[in-house]
Amino acid sequence: RIDHWKATSAVVHRQEGWQAAADFAALGKAVPESLTAMIHQNLETLNPEEQMLLEAASVAGREFVAGVLASGLGLTEEETELRCAALARQGTFIREAGVFEWPGGRRSSQFRFIHPLYLEVVYGRLPAVRQSRLHRLIGVELEKAYGAEAHASANRLARHFQYGGDRPRAIHYYRLA
């Protein structure tokens, strides 16, 4: 990362030594192009279904329950879990993160992006319309899954509905949060 900062003049060498020429917050967010290119290259080795799965997962968040992605992919919960498990075994983008128990006792497989940069790069590839649609669908799935306990995840639901363009639901959950 430091080499990237030098190459982009985010840090400069002065008589007193190296100094930041950019805001420290901006330095922390800068991702070297070579790393982004490597992640894109790894994505291109996946088949289109795996890419779509990762895109939906990036909308769900760093850690996600596989079944929540199902409606956005046109798959069943079981098919989605199986595909996530297969992708996790490859060890490139996601890994298994245990079992999540929903209110009411239903259990689902949980997964996690190996690194936040993977999530960021995959999410950044999504066209705005697809991002919005996936946020809305994931919000609806989470709302159904949490049922009467949805208020406990009000902030998360509000964000999905906000980015999904469902303002009435977003406002409702922001008020609960």
CSV table of C-alpha atoms in Angstrom, one decimal:
chain,number,residue,atom,x,y,z
A,1,ARG,CA,0.0,0.0,0.0
A,2,ILE,CA,2.9,2.4,0.8
A,3,ASP,CA,4.3,1.9,-2.7
A,4,HIS,CA,0.9,2.8,-4.1
A,5,TRP,CA,0.8,6.0,-2.0
A,6,LYS,CA,4.3,6.9,-3.3
A,7,ALA,CA,3.3,6.2,-6.9
A,8,THR,CA,0.2,8.3,-6.6
A,9,SER,CA,1.9,11.1,-4.6
A,10,ALA,CA,-0.4,10.5,-1.7
A,11,VAL,CA,2.7,10.7,0.4
A,12,VAL,CA,5.7,12.8,-0.5
A,13,HIS,CA,9.3,12.9,0.6
A,14,ARG,CA,10.4,16.2,2.1
A,15,GLN,CA,13.4,17.3,4.0
A,16,GLU,CA,11.7,16.3,7.3
A,17,GLY,CA,10.9,12.9,5.9
A,18,TRP,CA,7.8,11.3,4.4
A,19,GLN,CA,4.6,13.3,4.8
A,20,ALA,CA,1.0,12.6,3.8
A,21,ALA,CA,-0.1,14.9,1.0
A,22,ALA,CA,-3.7,13.6,1.3
A,23,ASP,CA,-6.3,13.3,4.1
A,24,PHE,CA,-5.5,10.3,6.3
A,25,ALA,CA,-9.0,8.9,5.9
A,26,ALA,CA,-8.5,9.0,2.1
A,27,LEU,CA,-5.2,7.2,2.4
A,28,GLY,CA,-6.8,4.4,4.3
A,29,LYS,CA,-9.5,3.9,1.7
A,30,ALA,CA,-7.1,4.0,-1.3
A,31,VAL,CA,-6.8,0.6,-2.9
A,32,PRO,CA,-3.9,0.0,-5.2
A,33,GLU,CA,-4.9,-0.5,-8.8
A,34,SER,CA,-2.8,-3.7,-9.0
A,35,LEU,CA,-4.8,-5.2,-6.2
A,36,THR,CA,-8.1,-4.2,-7.7
A,37,ALA,CA,-7.0,-5.6,-11.0
A,38,MET,CA,-6.0,-8.9,-9.4
A,39,ILE,CA,-9.4,-9.2,-7.7
A,40,HIS,CA,-11.1,-8.4,-11.0
A,41,GLN,CA,-8.9,-11.1,-12.7
A,42,ASN,CA,-9.9,-13.6,-10.1
A,43,LEU,CA,-13.6,-12.8,-10.6
A,44,GLU,CA,-13.2,-13.4,-14.3
A,45,THR,CA,-12.1,-17.0,-13.7
A,46,LEU,CA,-15.5,-17.7,-12.2
A,47,ASN,CA,-18.5,-18.7,-14.2
A,48,PRO,CA,-21.4,-16.2,-14.6
A,49,GLU,CA,-23.5,-17.9,-11.9
A,50,GLU,CA,-20.7,-17.7,-9.4
A,51,GLN,CA,-20.1,-14.0,-10.3
A,52,MET,CA,-23.8,-13.3,-9.8
A,53,LEU,CA,-23.8,-15.1,-6.5
A,54,LEU,CA,-20.8,-13.0,-5.2
A,55,GLU,CA,-22.5,-9.8,-6.5
A,56,ALA,CA,-25.7,-10.6,-4.5
A,57,ALA,CA,-23.5,-11.5,-1.5
A,58,SER,CA,-21.7,-8.1,-1.7
A,59,VAL,CA,-25.0,-6.4,-1.4
A,60,ALA,CA,-25.9,-8.5,1.6
A,61,GLY,CA,-22.7,-7.5,3.4
A,62,ARG,CA,-19.4,-8.8,4.7
A,63,GLU,CA,-21.1,-11.6,6.5
A,64,PHE,CA,-24.3,-13.0,5.0
A,65,VAL,CA,-26.8,-15.8,5.3
A,66,ALA,CA,-26.8,-17.7,2.0
A,67,GLY,CA,-30.6,-18.2,1.8
A,68,VAL,CA,-31.2,-14.5,1.9
A,69,LEU,CA,-29.7,-14.2,-1.6
A,70,ALA,CA,-32.0,-16.9,-3.1
A,71,SER,CA,-34.8,-14.6,-4.4
A,72,GLY,CA,-32.3,-12.2,-6.0
A,73,LEU,CA,-30.7,-15.1,-7.9
A,74,GLY,CA,-33.9,-17.0,-8.8
A,75,LEU,CA,-32.8,-20.0,-6.8
A,76,THR,CA,-34.1,-22.0,-3.8
A,77,GLU,CA,-32.5,-21.5,-0.4
A,78,GLU,CA,-30.9,-24.9,-0.6
A,79,GLU,CA,-29.4,-24.3,-4.1
A,80,THR,CA,-28.0,-21.0,-2.9
A,81,GLU,CA,-26.4,-22.6,0.2
A,82,LEU,CA,-24.9,-25.4,-2.0
A,83,ARG,CA,-23.4,-22.8,-4.4
A,84,CYS,CA,-22.0,-20.7,-1.6
A,85,ALA,CA,-20.5,-23.8,0.0
A,86,ALA,CA,-18.8,-24.8,-3.3
A,87,LEU,CA,-17.5,-21.2,-3.8
A,88,ALA,CA,-16.2,-21.2,-0.2
A,89,ARG,CA,-14.3,-24.5,-0.8
A,90,GLN,CA,-12.4,-22.7,-3.6
A,91,GLY,CA,-11.1,-20.3,-0.8
A,92,THR,CA,-10.8,-17.3,-3.0
A,93,PHE,CA,-13.6,-14.9,-2.1
A,94,ILE,CA,-15.7,-16.3,0.7
A,95,ARG,CA,-15.5,-18.8,3.5
A,96,GLU,CA,-18.0,-20.6,5.7
A,97,ALA,CA,-18.9,-18.7,8.9
A,98,GLY,CA,-21.0,-21.2,10.8
A,99,VAL,CA,-24.8,-21.6,11.1
A,100,PHE,CA,-27.2,-18.7,11.7
A,101,GLU,CA,-30.4,-19.4,13.6
A,102,TRP,CA,-33.4,-17.3,12.7
A,103,PRO,CA,-36.1,-16.3,15.2
A,104,GLY,CA,-38.4,-19.4,15.2
A,105,GLY,CA,-35.5,-21.8,15.1
A,106,ARG,CA,-34.8,-22.2,11.3
A,107,ARG,CA,-31.1,-22.6,10.6
A,108,SER,CA,-29.2,-21.4,7.6
A,109,SER,CA,-25.5,-21.5,6.5
A,110,GLN,CA,-23.6,-18.3,7.0
A,111,PHE,CA,-20.7,-17.1,4.9
A,112,ARG,CA,-18.2,-14.3,5.1
A,113,PHE,CA,-16.0,-12.4,2.5
A,114,ILE,CA,-12.4,-13.3,3.1
A,115,HIS,CA,-11.4,-9.7,3.1
A,116,PRO,CA,-13.4,-6.4,2.9
A,117,LEU,CA,-11.6,-5.4,-0.3
A,118,TYR,CA,-13.2,-8.4,-2.1
A,119,LEU,CA,-16.6,-7.2,-1.1
A,120,GLU,CA,-15.8,-3.6,-2.1
A,121,VAL,CA,-14.5,-4.6,-5.5
A,122,VAL,CA,-17.4,-6.9,-6.3
A,123,TYR,CA,-20.0,-4.4,-5.1
A,124,GLY,CA,-18.3,-1.7,-7.2
A,125,ARG,CA,-18.8,-3.8,-10.3
A,126,LEU,CA,-22.6,-3.8,-9.9
A,127,PRO,CA,-24.7,-1.4,-12.1
A,128,ALA,CA,-26.9,0.9,-9.9
A,129,VAL,CA,-30.1,-0.7,-11.1
A,130,ARG,CA,-29.0,-4.2,-10.1
A,131,GLN,CA,-27.6,-2.9,-6.7
A,132,SER,CA,-31.0,-1.3,-6.0
A,133,ARG,CA,-33.0,-4.4,-7.0
A,134,LEU,CA,-30.8,-6.7,-4.9
A,135,HIS,CA,-30.9,-4.4,-1.8
A,136,ARG,CA,-34.7,-4.3,-2.1
A,137,LEU,CA,-35.0,-8.1,-2.5
A,138,ILE,CA,-32.6,-8.8,0.3
A,139,GLY,CA,-34.5,-6.4,2.6
A,140,VAL,CA,-37.7,-8.2,1.9
A,141,GLU,CA,-36.1,-11.6,2.5
A,142,LEU,CA,-34.6,-10.4,5.8
A,143,GLU,CA,-37.9,-8.9,6.9
A,144,LYS,CA,-39.6,-12.2,6.2
A,145,ALA,CA,-36.9,-14.2,7.9
A,146,TYR,CA,-36.9,-12.0,11.1
A,147,GLY,CA,-40.7,-11.9,11.2
A,148,ALA,CA,-41.9,-10.3,14.4
A,149,GLU,CA,-38.2,-9.8,15.5
A,150,ALA,CA,-37.5,-7.5,12.5
A,151,HIS,CA,-37.3,-4.5,14.7
A,152,ALA,CA,-34.1,-5.9,16.2
A,153,SER,CA,-32.4,-5.5,12.8
A,154,ALA,CA,-34.1,-2.2,12.0
A,155,ASN,CA,-30.9,-0.4,11.0
A,156,ARG,CA,-29.8,-3.1,8.6
A,157,LEU,CA,-33.3,-3.3,7.1
A,158,ALA,CA,-33.5,0.5,6.8
A,159,ARG,CA,-30.3,0.6,4.8
A,160,HIS,CA,-31.4,-2.2,2.4
A,161,PHE,CA,-34.7,-0.5,1.8
A,162,GLN,CA,-33.1,2.9,1.4
A,163,TYR,CA,-30.6,1.7,-1.2
A,164,GLY,CA,-33.4,-0.4,-2.7
A,165,GLY,CA,-35.5,2.6,-3.3
A,166,ASP,CA,-38.3,1.6,-0.9
A,167,ARG,CA,-38.6,4.8,1.0
A,168,PRO,CA,-41.7,4.0,3.1
A,169,ARG,CA,-40.0,0.9,4.5
A,170,ALA,CA,-36.7,2.6,4.9
A,171,ILE,CA,-38.3,5.4,6.9
A,172,HIS,CA,-40.3,2.9,9.0
A,173,TYR,CA,-37.1,1.0,10.0
A,174,TYR,CA,-35.0,4.1,10.5
A,175,ARG,CA,-37.7,5.2,13.0
A,176,LEU,CA,-37.5,1.9,14.7
A,177,ALA,CA,-33.7,2.1,14.8
